Amino acid sequence: MDLKYLIRDIPDFPKPGIIFRDITTLLRHPEGLRYTIDTLTEKCAPLGADFIIGMESRGFLFGVPLAYKLGIGFIPVRKPGKLPAAIYSVEYELEYGKDCLEIHQDALQPGNRVLIVDDLIATGGTARATASLVERIGCELVGFAFIVELSSLRGREKLPKAPVVTLVEY
């Protein structure tokens, strides 16, 4: 299935010159969504993860059904102030400022094998920051999975050494 057909391009969003890859059109397409999760499952199963980490919020959309299909747990990484128990946090640079991500301190145990999942990799900052949380806890990063890769931004090169699964490349 050609997933590019199901991903809408929105020019000049969020600012002029940017083409936004909108996955909401993929999410509303039952066969496309099923294909996406089934293909991710097939490609990610050999990585042998114990848990999937998904970043707020679109990482939740793909991470939870993937964890379900793989029969493993899902751990949310959230924006500041959303998690009720003790947290680890990481601040990271964006092209337009800074952001922060948080994970519960008791979400994982040292040695757990973790797969990081998000909808898209662009510059790699969010995924790299999440990987730093995984390392801080002492877990093994077994890979990354993304639906869309914006290869011209070279985000993959900024990630720690681990397999990277993507389904669509622009």
mmCIF file of C-alpha atoms in Angstrom:
data_model
loop_
_atom_site.group_PDB
_atom_site.id
_atom_site.type_symbol
_atom_site.label_atom_id
_atom_site.label_comp_id
_atom_site.label_asym_id
_atom_site.label_seq_id
_atom_site.Cartn_x
_atom_site.Cartn_y
_atom_site.Cartn_z
ATOM 1 C CA MET A 1 0.000 0.000 0.000
ATOM 2 C CA ASP A 2 1.303 3.475 -0.854
ATOM 3 C CA LEU A 3 0.933 5.407 2.403
ATOM 4 C CA LYS A 4 1.976 8.667 0.726
ATOM 5 C CA TYR A 5 -1.403 8.579 -0.998
ATOM 6 C CA LEU A 6 -3.046 8.649 2.450
ATOM 7 C CA ILE A 7 -0.904 11.437 3.953
ATOM 8 C CA ARG A 8 -2.105 14.931 3.112
ATOM 9 C CA ASP A 9 0.382 17.677 2.241
ATOM 10 C CA ILE A 10 -0.493 21.090 3.642
ATOM 11 C CA PRO A 11 1.682 23.840 2.146
ATOM 12 C CA ASP A 12 2.854 26.820 4.194
ATOM 13 C CA PHE A 13 1.974 25.300 7.577
ATOM 14 C CA PRO A 14 2.923 26.140 10.275
ATOM 15 C CA LYS A 15 4.839 28.856 8.398
ATOM 16 C CA PRO A 16 5.526 29.825 4.780
ATOM 17 C CA GLY A 17 7.793 27.437 2.899
ATOM 18 C CA ILE A 18 6.996 24.399 5.070
ATOM 19 C CA ILE A 19 5.023 21.430 3.736
ATOM 20 C CA PHE A 20 3.236 19.815 6.679
ATOM 21 C CA ARG A 21 2.713 16.042 6.366
ATOM 22 C CA ASP A 22 -0.734 15.545 7.889
ATOM 23 C CA ILE A 23 -1.361 11.999 9.134
ATOM 24 C CA THR A 24 -4.986 12.615 10.142
ATOM 25 C CA THR A 25 -6.015 11.452 6.669
ATOM 26 C CA LEU A 26 -4.123 8.192 7.257
ATOM 27 C CA LEU A 27 -5.757 7.738 10.663
ATOM 28 C CA ARG A 28 -9.271 8.014 9.227
ATOM 29 C CA HIS A 29 -8.582 5.392 6.531
ATOM 30 C CA PRO A 30 -9.343 1.946 8.072
ATOM 31 C CA GLU A 31 -7.282 -0.134 5.637
ATOM 32 C CA GLY A 32 -4.391 2.338 5.707
ATOM 33 C CA LEU A 33 -4.328 2.421 9.492
ATOM 34 C CA ARG A 34 -4.487 -1.379 9.693
ATOM 35 C CA TYR A 35 -1.684 -1.660 7.112
ATOM 36 C CA THR A 36 0.428 0.845 9.053
ATOM 37 C CA ILE A 37 0.128 -0.988 12.378
ATOM 38 C CA ASP A 38 0.533 -4.437 10.785
ATOM 39 C CA THR A 39 3.640 -3.335 8.870
ATOM 40 C CA LEU A 40 5.169 -1.702 11.949
ATOM 41 C CA THR A 41 4.476 -4.896 13.890
ATOM 42 C CA GLU A 42 6.198 -7.028 11.244
ATOM 43 C CA LYS A 43 9.242 -4.743 11.061
ATOM 44 C CA CYS A 44 9.581 -4.126 14.805
ATOM 45 C CA ALA A 45 8.926 -7.616 16.213
ATOM 46 C CA PRO A 46 12.502 -8.809 15.517
ATOM 47 C CA LEU A 47 13.887 -5.978 17.677
ATOM 48 C CA GLY A 48 12.670 -7.813 20.789
ATOM 49 C CA ALA A 49 11.450 -4.835 22.808
ATOM 50 C CA ASP A 50 9.955 -5.252 26.281
ATOM 51 C CA PHE A 51 8.268 -1.847 26.117
ATOM 52 C CA ILE A 52 7.341 0.832 23.636
ATOM 53 C CA ILE A 53 7.802 4.475 24.522
ATOM 54 C CA GLY A 54 5.600 6.938 22.649
ATOM 55 C CA MET A 55 5.968 10.688 22.840
ATOM 56 C CA GLU A 56 3.014 12.990 23.375
ATOM 57 C CA SER A 57 0.841 13.030 21.501
ATOM 58 C CA ARG A 58 1.108 11.402 18.087
ATOM 59 C CA GLY A 59 3.516 8.784 19.383
ATOM 60 C CA PHE A 60 0.590 7.531 21.475
ATOM 61 C CA LEU A 61 -1.529 7.024 18.356
ATOM 62 C CA PHE A 62 0.866 4.478 16.879
ATOM 63 C CA GLY A 63 2.713 3.255 19.961
ATOM 64 C CA VAL A 64 -0.294 1.886 21.854
ATOM 65 C CA PRO A 65 -1.680 -0.315 19.051
ATOM 66 C CA LEU A 66 1.844 -1.466 18.197
ATOM 67 C CA ALA A 67 2.465 -2.447 21.828
ATOM 68 C CA TYR A 68 -0.869 -4.291 21.835
ATOM 69 C CA LYS A 69 0.023 -6.209 18.676
ATOM 70 C CA LEU A 70 3.491 -7.071 20.024
ATOM 71 C CA GLY A 71 2.089 -8.112 23.415
ATOM 72 C CA ILE A 72 4.267 -5.665 25.350
ATOM 73 C CA GLY A 73 3.727 -2.614 27.539
ATOM 74 C CA PHE A 74 3.464 1.028 26.537
ATOM 75 C CA ILE A 75 5.119 3.923 28.382
ATOM 76 C CA PRO A 76 4.018 7.518 27.692
ATOM 77 C CA VAL A 77 6.549 10.337 27.540
ATOM 78 C CA ARG A 78 4.699 13.577 28.217
ATOM 79 C CA LYS A 79 5.031 17.331 28.174
ATOM 80 C CA PRO A 80 5.764 18.950 31.566
ATOM 81 C CA GLY A 81 3.179 18.782 34.325
ATOM 82 C CA LYS A 82 1.114 15.896 32.922
ATOM 83 C CA LEU A 83 2.507 12.964 34.927
ATOM 84 C CA PRO A 84 1.359 12.595 38.560
ATOM 85 C CA ALA A 85 4.267 10.664 40.120
ATOM 86 C CA ALA A 86 8.018 11.322 40.416
ATOM 87 C CA ILE A 87 9.541 12.012 37.018
ATOM 88 C CA TYR A 88 12.769 12.292 35.098
ATOM 89 C CA SER A 89 12.828 15.165 32.630
ATOM 90 C CA VAL A 90 14.960 16.278 29.728
ATOM 91 C CA GLU A 91 15.083 19.687 28.089
ATOM 92 C CA TYR A 92 16.049 19.830 24.428
ATOM 93 C CA GLU A 93 16.512 22.324 21.628
ATOM 94 C CA LEU A 94 14.009 22.924 18.871
ATOM 95 C CA GLU A 95 14.681 25.018 15.801
ATOM 96 C CA TYR A 96 12.479 27.724 17.334
ATOM 97 C CA GLY A 97 13.240 27.350 21.061
ATOM 98 C CA LYS A 98 13.330 24.713 23.791
ATOM 99 C CA ASP A 99 10.978 21.985 24.922
ATOM 100 C CA CYS A 100 10.861 19.425 27.716
ATOM 101 C CA LEU A 101 9.758 15.797 28.025
ATOM 102 C CA GLU A 102 9.043 13.749 31.144
ATOM 103 C CA ILE A 103 8.748 10.080 32.092
ATOM 104 C CA HIS A 104 7.741 8.463 35.374
ATOM 105 C CA GLN A 105 10.784 7.330 37.337
ATOM 106 C CA ASP A 106 9.195 3.935 37.979
ATOM 107 C CA ALA A 107 7.993 3.371 34.389
ATOM 108 C CA LEU A 108 10.962 1.187 33.462
ATOM 109 C CA GLN A 109 13.676 -0.826 35.146
ATOM 110 C CA PRO A 110 17.364 -0.877 34.225
ATOM 111 C CA GLY A 111 17.941 -3.475 31.524
ATOM 112 C CA ASN A 112 14.473 -3.215 29.948
ATOM 113 C CA ARG A 113 14.591 -3.285 26.149
ATOM 114 C CA VAL A 114 12.845 -0.204 24.728
ATOM 115 C CA LEU A 115 11.548 0.787 21.281
ATOM 116 C CA ILE A 116 10.817 4.507 20.766
ATOM 117 C CA VAL A 117 7.832 5.232 18.482
ATOM 118 C CA ASP A 118 6.577 8.495 16.988
ATOM 119 C CA ASP A 119 4.644 9.532 13.906
ATOM 120 C CA LEU A 120 7.465 11.451 12.227
ATOM 121 C CA ILE A 121 11.184 12.098 12.390
ATOM 122 C CA ALA A 122 12.348 15.477 11.159
ATOM 123 C CA THR A 123 15.424 16.928 12.889
ATOM 124 C CA GLY A 124 15.533 14.095 15.442
ATOM 125 C CA GLY A 125 15.433 16.306 18.539
ATOM 126 C CA THR A 126 12.393 14.777 20.213
ATOM 127 C CA ALA A 127 13.512 11.190 19.574
ATOM 128 C CA ARG A 128 17.061 11.948 20.724
ATOM 129 C CA ALA A 129 15.748 13.570 23.922
ATOM 130 C CA THR A 130 13.549 10.537 24.596
ATOM 131 C CA ALA A 131 16.532 8.251 24.033
ATOM 132 C CA SER A 132 18.442 10.221 26.675
ATOM 133 C CA LEU A 133 15.654 9.444 29.178
ATOM 134 C CA VAL A 134 15.926 5.738 28.285
ATOM 135 C CA GLU A 135 19.700 5.851 28.844
ATOM 136 C CA ARG A 136 19.273 7.707 32.149
ATOM 137 C CA ILE A 137 17.104 4.895 33.479
ATOM 138 C CA GLY A 138 19.651 2.302 32.308
ATOM 139 C CA CYS A 139 17.490 0.659 29.660
ATOM 140 C CA GLU A 140 18.630 -0.814 26.377
ATOM 141 C CA LEU A 141 17.450 1.120 23.330
ATOM 142 C CA VAL A 142 16.592 -1.502 20.690
ATOM 143 C CA GLY A 143 15.395 0.932 18.020
ATOM 144 C CA PHE A 144 13.159 3.683 16.740
ATOM 145 C CA ALA A 145 10.014 3.443 14.608
ATOM 146 C CA PHE A 146 8.392 6.279 12.672
ATOM 147 C CA ILE A 147 5.647 6.397 10.083
ATOM 148 C CA VAL A 148 7.205 9.327 8.179
ATOM 149 C CA GLU A 149 10.830 10.368 7.736
ATOM 150 C CA LEU A 150 11.752 13.777 6.362
ATOM 151 C CA SER A 151 15.144 12.588 5.136
ATOM 152 C CA SER A 152 16.409 15.979 3.949
ATOM 153 C CA LEU A 153 16.491 17.139 7.597
ATOM 154 C CA ARG A 154 18.877 14.272 8.478
ATOM 155 C CA GLY A 155 17.331 13.555 11.872
ATOM 156 C CA ARG A 156 18.330 9.894 11.671
ATOM 157 C CA GLU A 157 21.983 10.936 11.838
ATOM 158 C CA LYS A 158 21.416 12.640 15.188
ATOM 159 C CA LEU A 159 19.974 9.554 16.887
ATOM 160 C CA PRO A 160 21.972 7.122 19.025
ATOM 161 C CA LYS A 161 23.116 3.996 17.207
ATOM 162 C CA ALA A 162 20.068 1.749 16.940
ATOM 163 C CA PRO A 163 17.903 0.399 14.123
ATOM 164 C CA VAL A 164 15.469 2.919 12.615
ATOM 165 C CA VAL A 165 12.217 1.699 11.035
ATOM 166 C CA THR A 166 10.289 4.089 8.792
ATOM 167 C CA LEU A 167 7.390 3.441 6.432
ATOM 168 C CA VAL A 168 7.342 6.587 4.266
ATOM 169 C CA GLU A 169 10.210 8.842 3.242
ATOM 170 C CA TYR A 170 9.987 12.376 1.892
#
